[in-house]
Short mmCIF file of C-alpha atoms in Angstrom, two decimals:
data_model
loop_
_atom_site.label_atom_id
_atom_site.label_comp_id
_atom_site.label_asym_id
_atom_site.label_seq_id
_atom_site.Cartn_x
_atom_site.Cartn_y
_atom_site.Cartn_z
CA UNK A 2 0.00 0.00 0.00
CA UNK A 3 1.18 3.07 -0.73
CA UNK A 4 1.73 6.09 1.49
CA UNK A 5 0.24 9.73 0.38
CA UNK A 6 1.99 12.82 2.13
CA UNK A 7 -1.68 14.85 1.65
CA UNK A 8 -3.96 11.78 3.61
CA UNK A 9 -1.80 11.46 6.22
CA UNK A 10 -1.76 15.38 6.93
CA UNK A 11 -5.55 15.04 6.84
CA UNK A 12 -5.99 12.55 9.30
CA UNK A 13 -4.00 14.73 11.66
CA UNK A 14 -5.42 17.35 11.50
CA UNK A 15 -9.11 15.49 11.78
CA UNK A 16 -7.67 14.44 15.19
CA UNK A 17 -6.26 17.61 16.42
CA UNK A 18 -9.87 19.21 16.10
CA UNK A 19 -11.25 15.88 17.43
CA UNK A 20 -8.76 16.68 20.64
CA UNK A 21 -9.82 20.41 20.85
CA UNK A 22 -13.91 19.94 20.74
CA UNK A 23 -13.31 17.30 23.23
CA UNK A 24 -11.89 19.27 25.61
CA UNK A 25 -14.27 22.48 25.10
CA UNK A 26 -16.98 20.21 25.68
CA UNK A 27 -15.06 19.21 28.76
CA UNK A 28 -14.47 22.21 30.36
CA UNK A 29 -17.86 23.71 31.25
CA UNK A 30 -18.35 21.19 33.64
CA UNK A 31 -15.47 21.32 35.32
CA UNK A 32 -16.04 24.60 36.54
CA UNK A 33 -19.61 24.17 37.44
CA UNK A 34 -18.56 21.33 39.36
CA UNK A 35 -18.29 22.22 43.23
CA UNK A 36 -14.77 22.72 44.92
CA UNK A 37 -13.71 20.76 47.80
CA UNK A 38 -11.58 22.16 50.12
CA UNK A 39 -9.87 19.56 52.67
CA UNK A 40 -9.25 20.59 56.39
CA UNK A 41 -6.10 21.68 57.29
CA UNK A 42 -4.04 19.15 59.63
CA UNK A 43 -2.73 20.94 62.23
CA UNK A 44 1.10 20.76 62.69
CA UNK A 45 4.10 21.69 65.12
CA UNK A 46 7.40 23.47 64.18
CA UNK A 47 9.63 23.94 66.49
CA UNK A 48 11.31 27.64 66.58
CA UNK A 49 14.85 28.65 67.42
CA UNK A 50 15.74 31.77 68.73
CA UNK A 51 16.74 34.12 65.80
CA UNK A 52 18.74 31.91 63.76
CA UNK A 53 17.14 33.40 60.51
CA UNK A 54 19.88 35.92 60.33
CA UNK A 55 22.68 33.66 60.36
CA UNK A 56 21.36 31.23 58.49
CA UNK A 57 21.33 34.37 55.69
CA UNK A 58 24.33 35.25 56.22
CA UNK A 59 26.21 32.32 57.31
CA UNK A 60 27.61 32.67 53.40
CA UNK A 61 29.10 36.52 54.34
CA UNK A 62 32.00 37.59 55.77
CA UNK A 63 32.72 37.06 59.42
CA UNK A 64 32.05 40.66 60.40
CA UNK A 65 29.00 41.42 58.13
CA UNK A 66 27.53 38.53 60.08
CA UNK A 67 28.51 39.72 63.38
CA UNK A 68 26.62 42.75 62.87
CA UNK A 69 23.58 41.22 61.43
CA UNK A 70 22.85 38.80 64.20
CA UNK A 71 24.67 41.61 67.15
CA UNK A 72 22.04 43.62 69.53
CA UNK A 73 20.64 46.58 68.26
CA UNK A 74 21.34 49.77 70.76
CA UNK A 75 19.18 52.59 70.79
CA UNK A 76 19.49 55.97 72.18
CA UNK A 77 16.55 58.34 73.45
CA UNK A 78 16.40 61.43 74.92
CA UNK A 79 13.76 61.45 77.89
CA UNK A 80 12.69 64.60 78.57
CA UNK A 81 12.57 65.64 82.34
CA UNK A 82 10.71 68.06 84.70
CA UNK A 83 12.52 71.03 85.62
CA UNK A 84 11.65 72.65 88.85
CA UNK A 85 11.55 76.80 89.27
CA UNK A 86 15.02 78.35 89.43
CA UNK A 87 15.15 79.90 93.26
CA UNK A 88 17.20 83.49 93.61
CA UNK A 89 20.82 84.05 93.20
CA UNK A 90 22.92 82.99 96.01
CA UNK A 91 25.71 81.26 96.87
CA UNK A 92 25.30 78.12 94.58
CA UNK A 93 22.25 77.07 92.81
CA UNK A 94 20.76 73.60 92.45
CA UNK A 95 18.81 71.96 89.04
CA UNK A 96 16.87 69.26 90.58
CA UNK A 97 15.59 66.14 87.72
CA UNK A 98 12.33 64.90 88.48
CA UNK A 99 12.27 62.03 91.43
CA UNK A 100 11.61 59.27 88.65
CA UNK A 101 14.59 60.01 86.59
CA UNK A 102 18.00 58.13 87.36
CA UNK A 103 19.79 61.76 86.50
CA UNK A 104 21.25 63.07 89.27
CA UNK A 105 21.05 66.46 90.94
CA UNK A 106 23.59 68.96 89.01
CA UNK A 107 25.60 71.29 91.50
CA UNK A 108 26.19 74.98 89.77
CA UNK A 109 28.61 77.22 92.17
CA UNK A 110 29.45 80.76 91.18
CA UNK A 111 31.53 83.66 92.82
CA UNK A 112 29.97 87.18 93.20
CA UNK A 113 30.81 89.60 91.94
CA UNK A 114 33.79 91.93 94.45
CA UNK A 115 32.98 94.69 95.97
CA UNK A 116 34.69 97.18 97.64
CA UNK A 117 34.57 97.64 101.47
CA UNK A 118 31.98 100.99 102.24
CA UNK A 119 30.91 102.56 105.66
CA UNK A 120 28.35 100.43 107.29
CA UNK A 121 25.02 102.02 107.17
CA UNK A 122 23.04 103.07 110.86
CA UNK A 123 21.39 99.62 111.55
CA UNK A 124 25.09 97.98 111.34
CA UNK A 125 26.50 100.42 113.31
CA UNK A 126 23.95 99.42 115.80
CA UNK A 127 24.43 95.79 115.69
CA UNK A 128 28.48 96.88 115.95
CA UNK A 129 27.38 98.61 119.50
CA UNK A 130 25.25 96.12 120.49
CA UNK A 131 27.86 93.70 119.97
CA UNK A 132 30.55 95.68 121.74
CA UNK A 133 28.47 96.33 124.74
CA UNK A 134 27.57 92.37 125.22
CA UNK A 135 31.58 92.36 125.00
CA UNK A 136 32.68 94.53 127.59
CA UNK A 137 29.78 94.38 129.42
CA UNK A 138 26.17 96.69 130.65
CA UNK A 139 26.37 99.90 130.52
CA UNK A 140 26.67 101.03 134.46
CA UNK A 141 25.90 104.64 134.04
CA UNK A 142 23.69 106.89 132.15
CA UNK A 143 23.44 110.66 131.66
CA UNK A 144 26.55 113.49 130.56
CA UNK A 145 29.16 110.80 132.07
CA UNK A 146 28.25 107.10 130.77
CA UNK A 147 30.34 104.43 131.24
CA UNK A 148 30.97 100.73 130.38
CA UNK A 149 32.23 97.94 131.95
CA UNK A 150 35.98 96.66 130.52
CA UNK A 151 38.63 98.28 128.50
CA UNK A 152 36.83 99.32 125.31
CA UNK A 153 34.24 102.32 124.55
CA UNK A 154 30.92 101.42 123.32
CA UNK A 155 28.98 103.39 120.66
CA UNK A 156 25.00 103.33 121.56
CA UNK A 157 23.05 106.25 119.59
CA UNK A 158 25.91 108.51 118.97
CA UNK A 159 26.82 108.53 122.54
CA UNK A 160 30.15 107.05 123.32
CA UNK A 161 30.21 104.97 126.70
CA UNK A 162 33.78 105.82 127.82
CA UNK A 163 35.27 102.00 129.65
CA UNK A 164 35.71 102.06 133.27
CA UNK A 165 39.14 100.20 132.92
CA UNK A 166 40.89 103.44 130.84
CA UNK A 167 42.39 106.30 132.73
CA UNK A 168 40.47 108.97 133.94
CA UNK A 169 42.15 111.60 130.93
CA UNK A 170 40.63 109.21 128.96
CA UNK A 171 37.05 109.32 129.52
CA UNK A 172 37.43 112.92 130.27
CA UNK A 173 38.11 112.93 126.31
CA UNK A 174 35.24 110.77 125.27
CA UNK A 175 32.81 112.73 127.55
CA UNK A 176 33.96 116.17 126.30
CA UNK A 177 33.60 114.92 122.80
CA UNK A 178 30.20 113.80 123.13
CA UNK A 179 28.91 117.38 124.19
CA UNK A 180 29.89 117.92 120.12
CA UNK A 181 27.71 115.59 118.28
CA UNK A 182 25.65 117.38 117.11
CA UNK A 183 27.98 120.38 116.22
CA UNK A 184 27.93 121.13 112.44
CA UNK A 185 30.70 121.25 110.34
CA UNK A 186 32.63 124.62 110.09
CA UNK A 187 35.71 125.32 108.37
CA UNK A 188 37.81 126.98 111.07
CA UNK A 189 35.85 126.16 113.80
CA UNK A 190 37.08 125.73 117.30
CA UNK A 191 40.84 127.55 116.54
CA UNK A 192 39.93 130.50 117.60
CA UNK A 193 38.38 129.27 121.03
CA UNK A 194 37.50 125.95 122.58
CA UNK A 195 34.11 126.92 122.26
CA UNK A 196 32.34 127.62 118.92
CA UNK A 197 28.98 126.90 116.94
CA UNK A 198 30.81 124.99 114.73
CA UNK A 199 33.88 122.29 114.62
CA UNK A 200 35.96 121.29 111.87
CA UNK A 201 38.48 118.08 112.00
CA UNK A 202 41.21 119.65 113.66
CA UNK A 203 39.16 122.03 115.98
CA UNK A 204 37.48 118.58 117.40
CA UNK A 205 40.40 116.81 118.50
CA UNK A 206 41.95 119.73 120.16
CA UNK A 207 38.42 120.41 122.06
CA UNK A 208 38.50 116.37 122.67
CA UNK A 209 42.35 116.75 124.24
CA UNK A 210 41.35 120.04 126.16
CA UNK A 211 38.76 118.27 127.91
CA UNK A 212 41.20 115.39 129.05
CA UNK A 213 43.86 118.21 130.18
CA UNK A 214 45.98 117.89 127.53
CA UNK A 215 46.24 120.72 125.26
CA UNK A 216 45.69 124.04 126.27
CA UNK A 217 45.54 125.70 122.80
CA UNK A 218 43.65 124.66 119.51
CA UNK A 219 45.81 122.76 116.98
CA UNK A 220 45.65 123.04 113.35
CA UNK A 221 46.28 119.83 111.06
CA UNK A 222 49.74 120.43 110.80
CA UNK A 223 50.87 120.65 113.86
CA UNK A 224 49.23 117.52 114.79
CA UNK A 225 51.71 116.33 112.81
CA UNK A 226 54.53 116.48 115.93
CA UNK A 227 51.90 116.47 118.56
CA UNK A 228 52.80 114.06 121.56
CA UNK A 229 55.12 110.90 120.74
CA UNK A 230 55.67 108.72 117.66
CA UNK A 231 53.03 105.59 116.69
CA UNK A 232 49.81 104.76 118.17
CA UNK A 233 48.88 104.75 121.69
CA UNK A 234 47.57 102.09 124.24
CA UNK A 235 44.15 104.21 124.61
CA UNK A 236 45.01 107.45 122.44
CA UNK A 237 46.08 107.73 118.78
CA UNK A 238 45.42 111.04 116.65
CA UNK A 239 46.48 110.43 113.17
CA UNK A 240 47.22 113.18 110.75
CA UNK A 241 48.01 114.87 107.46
CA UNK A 242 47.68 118.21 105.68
CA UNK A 243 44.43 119.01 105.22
CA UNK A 244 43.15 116.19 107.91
CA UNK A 245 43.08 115.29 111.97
CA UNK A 246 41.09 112.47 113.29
CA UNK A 247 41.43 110.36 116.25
CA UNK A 248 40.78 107.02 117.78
CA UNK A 249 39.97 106.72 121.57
CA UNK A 250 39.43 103.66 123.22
CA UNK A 251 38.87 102.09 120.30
CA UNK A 252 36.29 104.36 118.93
CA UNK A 253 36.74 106.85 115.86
CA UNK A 254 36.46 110.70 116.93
CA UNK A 255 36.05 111.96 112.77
CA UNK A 256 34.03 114.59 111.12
CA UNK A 257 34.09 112.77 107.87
CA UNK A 258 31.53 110.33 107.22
CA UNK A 259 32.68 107.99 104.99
CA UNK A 260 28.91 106.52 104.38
CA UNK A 261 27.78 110.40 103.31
CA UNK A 262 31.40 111.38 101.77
CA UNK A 263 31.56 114.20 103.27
CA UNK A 264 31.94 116.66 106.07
CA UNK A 265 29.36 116.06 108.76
CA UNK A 266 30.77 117.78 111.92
CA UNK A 267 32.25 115.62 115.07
CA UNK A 268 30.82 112.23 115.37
CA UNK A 269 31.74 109.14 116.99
CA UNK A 270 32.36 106.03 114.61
CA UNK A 271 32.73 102.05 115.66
CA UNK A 272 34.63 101.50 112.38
CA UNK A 273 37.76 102.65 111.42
CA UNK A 274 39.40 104.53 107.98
CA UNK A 275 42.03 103.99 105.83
CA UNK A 276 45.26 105.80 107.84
CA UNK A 277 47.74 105.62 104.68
CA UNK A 278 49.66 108.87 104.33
CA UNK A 279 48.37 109.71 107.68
CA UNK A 280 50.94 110.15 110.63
CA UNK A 281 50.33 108.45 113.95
CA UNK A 282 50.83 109.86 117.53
CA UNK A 283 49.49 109.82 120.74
CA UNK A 284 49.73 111.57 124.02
CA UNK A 285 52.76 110.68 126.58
CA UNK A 286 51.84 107.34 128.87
CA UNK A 287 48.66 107.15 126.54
#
């Protein structure tokens, strides 16, 4: 029998169609046919703790996997409660809040210097009140006051003269409290003992003629050579050109008030000056 290219192409293609209308008839009921779903079985896997990174990078180098698989660190700022700043002092303290581990931070600071100036009235009161606990109670009252102990006390512009100094001594302080309330005058008390007005010079000569000893008023300069050289045990007058002041007892006999800055007339002072370029001396035995 013989074979003929063009029947056997036929019959091929007769069953390729055969194949294809088959299966289009097919297929419309398969999909109206109803899916069954199966339950699932439950299962176990056991878990390890974070191996998944190393078994990704168990192929990379050593330190690439060290970091992949290392603890991640973070940092956060908490924010904390800050409590109202008190006044400037001496040091200041920033307190955290009591649930923060923060401690407490410690700020010190130095004022700022300043210079030394007069005490005002109420410290020259505490000053008196402080020297009079001291030495002791005041045992008189009235034009002669005194004190118990070696140093004068200043109470209210009155000077208590000490009952241990010599009797020159509180003859001075006495006589120079009868001028507290003198005003200043240039001149004043040179020409006699006894004037309406006192200035520096005029004051310590009135304050020395009432102890017995000077029977003339001074001027400045001749304070300058008055008595002996240096300061005295109860007595010093210190002087320049131009200024005369002294300390008795301990207390400053002055008709400059260094508070004011300027000439007030004799008063009594518990604080001392500045004596540079001044030149000390004091009476004989004094």
């Amino acid at each position: 029998m013989l074979f003929t290219p063009g029947i056997a192409t036929g019959r091929r293609a007769v069953i390729f169609c055969c194949a294809i209308a088959i299966i289009f008839s097919l297929l419309p009921e398969a999909r109206a046919r109803p899916v069954r779903h199966r339950r699932p079985t439950p299962f176990s896997i056991a878990l390890e703790p974070f191996m998944l990174a190393r078994s990704i990078v168990h192929r990379a180098p050593r330190i690439l996997a060290a970091t992949a698989i290392a603890p991640i660190k973070v940092a956060y700022y908490a924010p904390r409660r800050l409590r109202p700043r008190p006044p400037r002092g001496a040091e200041e303290f920033n307190e955290a809040d009591e649930e923060s581990d923060v401690k407490p931070i410690r700020v010190a600071y130095s004022t700022s210097g300043r210079t030394k100036t007069a005490p005002t009235r109420a410290e020259e009161y505490d000053q008196e009140q402080e020297q009079e606990q001291e030495n002791g109670r005041i045992e008189q009252r009235g034009d002669r006051p005194t004190v118990s102990g070696s140093q004068a006390v200043l109470r209210n512009g009155v000077a208590y003269a000490p009952t241990g100094a010599p009797q020159s001594v509180k003859n001075a302080i006495w006589a120079a409290n009868s001028l507290r309330r003198k005003p200043y005058v240039w001149g004043g008390g040179h020409g006699t003992f006894y004037d309406r007005g006192y200035d520096c010079s005029g004051t310590v000569s009135f304050a020395l003629h009432g102890a017995g000893l000077l029977n003339s008023p001074m001027p400045s300069s001749d304070f300058m050579r008055y008595g002996e050289r240096g300061r005295g045990r109860w007595m010093t007058i210190y002087s320049r050109n131009g200024h005369t002041f002294a300390v008795i007892a301990g207390l400053r006999l002055d008709t400059t008030d260094l508070g004011r800055g300027g000439d007030v007339g004799p008063r009594w002072y518990a604080y001392g000056r500045d004596t540079s370029g001044f030149i000390a001396r004091h009476p004989a035995a004094l």
